[in-house]
Amino acid sequence: MIDVKQLTKRYGGTTAVDRLSFQVRPGSVTGFLGPNGAGKSTTMRAVLGLDTPTSGQALVNGRRYADLAHPMRQVGALLDANAAHPGRTALMHLRCLARTHRIGRARVADVLDQVGLASAAHQRVGRLSLGMRQRLGIAVALLGDPGVLLFDEPVNGLDPDGVRWIRQLMRALAAEGRTVLVSSHLMSEMELTADRLVIIGRGRLIADTTVSELTDRY
Ligand code: ADP
Ligand code: ADP
């Protein structure tokens, strides 16, 4: 699970996240909703140990990312930061990450298959379409078969088929009992994807609720 506790992150004079607390439990898709600039990416980066909090904590399975044993086997993420070297093939990118994180090579073929990139495995990342790069980012997230998954604005720029595919994937991951947190600035997207909602604005918690409480969906 994910446990954000009184998380604050300041960049110079900007408070990106302000004493934010919430938990994400296994077996559901939790939508992380808020306008652009609300602090969603900053929070996810803190969970992944890519940013050091100014104060407070962002924990995965009760630990800071830096203290996790085999982090990629516990948490995977689709972030802009996953942008792979454009000159490498999709296969090389995944093999390299698998080697660094001591994940078996067979898993690389499995995730390429799972995201529908098997036939593009030998294409250079720089030549992949946005949708395919998004799929590669998801393959990275899934590589370690982690129980906790974070997706930062995963449907941005995708065609309708890609959007449906990502929604179904997130629901399937949650149905397997995984913890899934997905960010978006669109309520309409969250209604179709999430069960629970954590809504933030200006770095602060606005609501921690369910989608059915906000809509007529029962
Ligand atoms: P969201 O993901 O909800 O769009 P972000 O977490 O990206 O929001 O940004 C929250 C706030 O923090 C914004 O005001 C943004 O400009 C600021 N911010 C984010 N990253 C940095 C950074 N590396 N340096 C300075 N300000 C940043
Ligand atoms: P490097 O290979 O540069 O030594 P990592 O293997 O830890 O470092 O990370 C490579 C890339 O994967 C980085 O862009 C980082 O943002 C991203 N990353 C790190 N941890 C995860 C994770 N658990 N899930 C998805 N991407 C991650």
Short mmCIF file of C-alpha atoms and ligand atoms in Angstrom, two decimals, residues 9-12 14-17 32-45 51 152-153 183-185 200 202-203, ligand 1:
data_model
loop_
_atom_site.label_atom_id
_atom_site.label_comp_id
_atom_site.label_asym_id
_atom_site.label_seq_id
_atom_site.Cartn_x
_atom_site.Cartn_y
_atom_site.Cartn_z
CA LYS A 9 7.47 19.71 -0.72
CA ARG A 10 8.71 23.22 -1.42
CA TYR A 11 10.67 24.34 -4.44
CA GLY A 12 12.20 27.68 -3.47
CA THR A 14 6.65 27.46 -4.25
CA THR A 15 4.85 25.01 -2.00
CA ALA A 16 4.04 22.17 -4.41
CA VAL A 17 2.61 19.84 -1.75
CA PHE A 32 -5.56 11.18 -7.88
CA LEU A 33 -7.49 14.15 -9.18
CA GLY A 34 -6.57 17.80 -9.32
CA PRO A 35 -5.91 20.61 -11.79
CA ASN A 36 -2.53 21.06 -13.46
CA GLY A 37 -0.02 22.26 -10.90
CA ALA A 38 -1.94 20.78 -7.95
CA GLY A 39 1.02 18.66 -6.84
CA LYS A 40 0.16 15.20 -8.23
CA SER A 41 3.48 14.52 -9.97
CA THR A 42 5.43 15.89 -7.03
CA THR A 43 3.62 13.48 -4.70
CA MET A 44 4.24 10.52 -6.99
CA ARG A 45 7.90 11.47 -7.35
CA ASP A 51 12.37 13.80 -4.77
CA ASP A 152 0.91 9.73 -13.87
CA GLU A 153 -1.61 11.04 -16.44
CA SER A 183 -3.47 10.76 -11.66
CA SER A 184 -5.61 12.91 -13.92
CA HIS A 185 -6.87 16.47 -14.15
CA ILE A 200 -6.10 17.77 -4.27
CA ARG A 202 -2.71 23.68 -4.46
CA GLY A 203 -0.94 20.79 -2.80
P1 ADP B 1 0.62 18.33 -11.16
O1 ADP B 1 1.31 17.03 -11.36
O2 ADP B 1 -0.60 18.21 -10.31
O3 ADP B 1 0.33 19.05 -12.44
P2 ADP B 1 3.17 19.20 -10.08
O4 ADP B 1 3.46 18.31 -8.95
O5 ADP B 1 3.86 18.93 -11.37
O6 ADP B 1 1.60 19.28 -10.31
O7 ADP B 1 3.53 20.70 -9.67
C1 ADP B 1 3.10 21.29 -8.45
C2 ADP B 1 3.72 22.67 -8.33
O8 ADP B 1 5.12 22.54 -8.10
C3 ADP B 1 3.59 23.56 -9.56
O9 ADP B 1 3.42 24.87 -9.13
C4 ADP B 1 4.90 23.36 -10.26
O10 ADP B 1 5.21 24.48 -11.05
C5 ADP B 1 5.86 23.21 -9.08
N1 ADP B 1 7.04 22.39 -9.42
C6 ADP B 1 7.03 21.06 -9.72
N2 ADP B 1 8.28 20.59 -9.94
C7 ADP B 1 9.11 21.66 -9.76
C8 ADP B 1 10.53 21.84 -9.84
N3 ADP B 1 11.34 20.81 -10.13
N4 ADP B 1 11.01 23.07 -9.58
C9 ADP B 1 10.19 24.09 -9.27
N5 ADP B 1 8.86 24.01 -9.17
C10 ADP B 1 8.31 22.80 -9.42
#
